[in-house]
Amino acid sequence: NGKLHHIVFHGGCPGNTLAVSKLLEGYDARSAVALLKGNPCGTRGTSCADQLAKGIEKALQSGTKD
């Protein structure tokens, strides 16, 4: 259905990843990618949100529903 459910992070800042997971529950996957992609964390050049966006994109491209 194109909606995000049961988002789980492995690693990252527990407070932020839990908040992102709660906020995106039921959210449209493509809209989430547009919102999260490219958000940096300090000088790392990426972030938990950016990595989630990349994972969602990969799942959308492969047709994965999990």
mmCIF file with all atom_site columns, C-alpha atoms in Angstrom:
data_model
loop_
_atom_site.group_PDB
_atom_site.id
_atom_site.type_symbol
_atom_site.label_atom_id
_atom_site.label_alt_id
_atom_site.label_comp_id
_atom_site.label_asym_id
_atom_site.label_entity_id
_atom_site.label_seq_id
_atom_site.pdbx_PDB_ins_code
_atom_site.Cartn_x
_atom_site.Cartn_y
_atom_site.Cartn_z
_atom_site.occupancy
_atom_site.B_iso_or_equiv
_atom_site.pdbx_formal_charge
_atom_site.auth_seq_id
_atom_site.auth_comp_id
_atom_site.auth_asym_id
_atom_site.auth_atom_id
_atom_site.pdbx_PDB_model_num
ATOM 1  C CA . ASN A 1 1  ? 0.000  0.000  0.000  1.00 0.00 ? 1  ASN A CA 1
ATOM 2  C CA . GLY A 1 2  ? 3.065  2.257  -0.045 1.00 0.00 ? 2  GLY A CA 1
ATOM 3  C CA . LYS A 1 3  ? 2.845  3.056  3.669  1.00 0.00 ? 3  LYS A CA 1
ATOM 4  C CA . LEU A 1 4  ? 5.587  2.562  6.262  1.00 0.00 ? 4  LEU A CA 1
ATOM 5  C CA . HIS A 1 5  ? 4.999  0.218  9.192  1.00 0.00 ? 5  HIS A CA 1
ATOM 6  C CA . HIS A 1 6  ? 7.139  -1.349 11.947 1.00 0.00 ? 6  HIS A CA 1
ATOM 7  C CA . ILE A 1 7  ? 10.267 0.738  11.329 1.00 0.00 ? 7  ILE A CA 1
ATOM 8  C CA . VAL A 1 8  ? 13.270 -0.642 13.213 1.00 0.00 ? 8  VAL A CA 1
ATOM 9  C CA . PHE A 1 9  ? 16.773 0.813  13.401 1.00 0.00 ? 9  PHE A CA 1
ATOM 10 C CA . HIS A 1 10 ? 19.933 -1.100 14.266 1.00 0.00 ? 10 HIS A CA 1
ATOM 11 C CA . GLY A 1 11 ? 22.291 1.385  15.876 1.00 0.00 ? 11 GLY A CA 1
ATOM 12 C CA . GLY A 1 12 ? 22.028 5.147  15.855 1.00 0.00 ? 12 GLY A CA 1
ATOM 13 C CA . CYS A 1 13 ? 20.827 7.467  18.590 1.00 0.00 ? 13 CYS A CA 1
ATOM 14 C CA . PRO A 1 14 ? 18.030 5.598  20.422 1.00 0.00 ? 14 PRO A CA 1
ATOM 15 C CA . GLY A 1 15 ? 15.982 8.713  21.165 1.00 0.00 ? 15 GLY A CA 1
ATOM 16 C CA . ASN A 1 16 ? 16.056 10.012 17.608 1.00 0.00 ? 16 ASN A CA 1
ATOM 17 C CA . THR A 1 17 ? 15.500 6.666  15.930 1.00 0.00 ? 17 THR A CA 1
ATOM 18 C CA . LEU A 1 18 ? 12.539 5.876  18.186 1.00 0.00 ? 18 LEU A CA 1
ATOM 19 C CA . ALA A 1 19 ? 11.026 9.293  17.453 1.00 0.00 ? 19 ALA A CA 1
ATOM 20 C CA . VAL A 1 20 ? 11.524 8.894  13.690 1.00 0.00 ? 20 VAL A CA 1
ATOM 21 C CA . SER A 1 21 ? 9.950  5.424  13.829 1.00 0.00 ? 21 SER A CA 1
ATOM 22 C CA . LYS A 1 22 ? 6.882  6.742  15.664 1.00 0.00 ? 22 LYS A CA 1
ATOM 23 C CA . LEU A 1 23 ? 6.484  9.791  13.435 1.00 0.00 ? 23 LEU A CA 1
ATOM 24 C CA . LEU A 1 24 ? 6.678  7.784  10.213 1.00 0.00 ? 24 LEU A CA 1
ATOM 25 C CA . GLU A 1 25 ? 4.289  4.974  11.200 1.00 0.00 ? 25 GLU A CA 1
ATOM 26 C CA . GLY A 1 26 ? 1.655  4.838  8.442  1.00 0.00 ? 26 GLY A CA 1
ATOM 27 C CA . TYR A 1 27 ? 3.455  7.548  6.431  1.00 0.00 ? 27 TYR A CA 1
ATOM 28 C CA . ASP A 1 28 ? 3.702  7.332  2.644  1.00 0.00 ? 28 ASP A CA 1
ATOM 29 C CA . ALA A 1 29 ? 7.064  5.773  1.711  1.00 0.00 ? 29 ALA A CA 1
ATOM 30 C CA . ARG A 1 30 ? 7.859  8.139  -1.159 1.00 0.00 ? 30 ARG A CA 1
ATOM 31 C CA . SER A 1 31 ? 6.967  11.182 0.926  1.00 0.00 ? 31 SER A CA 1
ATOM 32 C CA . ALA A 1 32 ? 9.247  9.906  3.696  1.00 0.00 ? 32 ALA A CA 1
ATOM 33 C CA . VAL A 1 33 ? 12.161 9.605  1.259  1.00 0.00 ? 33 VAL A CA 1
ATOM 34 C CA . ALA A 1 34 ? 11.620 13.184 0.075  1.00 0.00 ? 34 ALA A CA 1
ATOM 35 C CA . LEU A 1 35 ? 11.500 14.413 3.671  1.00 0.00 ? 35 LEU A CA 1
ATOM 36 C CA . LEU A 1 36 ? 14.477 12.461 5.058  1.00 0.00 ? 36 LEU A CA 1
ATOM 37 C CA . LYS A 1 37 ? 16.952 12.115 2.184  1.00 0.00 ? 37 LYS A CA 1
ATOM 38 C CA . GLY A 1 38 ? 20.108 14.180 2.562  1.00 0.00 ? 38 GLY A CA 1
ATOM 39 C CA . ASN A 1 39 ? 19.669 15.158 6.215  1.00 0.00 ? 39 ASN A CA 1
ATOM 40 C CA . PRO A 1 40 ? 23.174 15.155 7.743  1.00 0.00 ? 40 PRO A CA 1
ATOM 41 C CA . CYS A 1 41 ? 24.192 14.393 11.316 1.00 0.00 ? 41 CYS A CA 1
ATOM 42 C CA . GLY A 1 42 ? 27.077 16.653 12.256 1.00 0.00 ? 42 GLY A CA 1
ATOM 43 C CA . THR A 1 43 ? 30.051 16.170 9.954  1.00 0.00 ? 43 THR A CA 1
ATOM 44 C CA . ARG A 1 44 ? 29.213 12.556 9.102  1.00 0.00 ? 44 ARG A CA 1
ATOM 45 C CA . GLY A 1 45 ? 27.629 13.389 5.740  1.00 0.00 ? 45 GLY A CA 1
ATOM 46 C CA . THR A 1 46 ? 24.702 11.087 6.514  1.00 0.00 ? 46 THR A CA 1
ATOM 47 C CA . SER A 1 47 ? 22.311 10.386 9.374  1.00 0.00 ? 47 SER A CA 1
ATOM 48 C CA . CYS A 1 48 ? 19.905 7.760  10.655 1.00 0.00 ? 48 CYS A CA 1
ATOM 49 C CA . ALA A 1 49 ? 17.130 9.533  8.746  1.00 0.00 ? 49 ALA A CA 1
ATOM 50 C CA . ASP A 1 50 ? 19.229 9.663  5.560  1.00 0.00 ? 50 ASP A CA 1
ATOM 51 C CA . GLN A 1 51 ? 20.083 5.964  5.860  1.00 0.00 ? 51 GLN A CA 1
ATOM 52 C CA . LEU A 1 52 ? 16.401 5.153  6.383  1.00 0.00 ? 52 LEU A CA 1
ATOM 53 C CA . ALA A 1 53 ? 15.561 7.108  3.211  1.00 0.00 ? 53 ALA A CA 1
ATOM 54 C CA . LYS A 1 54 ? 18.160 5.100  1.286  1.00 0.00 ? 54 LYS A CA 1
ATOM 55 C CA . GLY A 1 55 ? 16.725 1.851  2.646  1.00 0.00 ? 55 GLY A CA 1
ATOM 56 C CA . ILE A 1 56 ? 13.187 2.858  1.697  1.00 0.00 ? 56 ILE A CA 1
ATOM 57 C CA . GLU A 1 57 ? 14.354 3.769  -1.818 1.00 0.00 ? 57 GLU A CA 1
ATOM 58 C CA . LYS A 1 58 ? 16.053 0.397  -2.175 1.00 0.00 ? 58 LYS A CA 1
ATOM 59 C CA . ALA A 1 59 ? 12.913 -1.400 -0.990 1.00 0.00 ? 59 ALA A CA 1
ATOM 60 C CA . LEU A 1 60 ? 10.735 0.595  -3.404 1.00 0.00 ? 60 LEU A CA 1
ATOM 61 C CA . GLN A 1 61 ? 13.054 -0.234 -6.309 1.00 0.00 ? 61 GLN A CA 1
ATOM 62 C CA . SER A 1 62 ? 13.074 -3.947 -5.512 1.00 0.00 ? 62 SER A CA 1
ATOM 63 C CA . GLY A 1 63 ? 9.375  -4.140 -4.704 1.00 0.00 ? 63 GLY A CA 1
ATOM 64 C CA . THR A 1 64 ? 10.114 -5.348 -1.165 1.00 0.00 ? 64 THR A CA 1
ATOM 65 C CA . LYS A 1 65 ? 7.210  -5.054 1.239  1.00 0.00 ? 65 LYS A CA 1
ATOM 66 C CA . ASP A 1 66 ? 9.141  -5.895 4.448  1.00 0.00 ? 66 ASP A CA 1
#
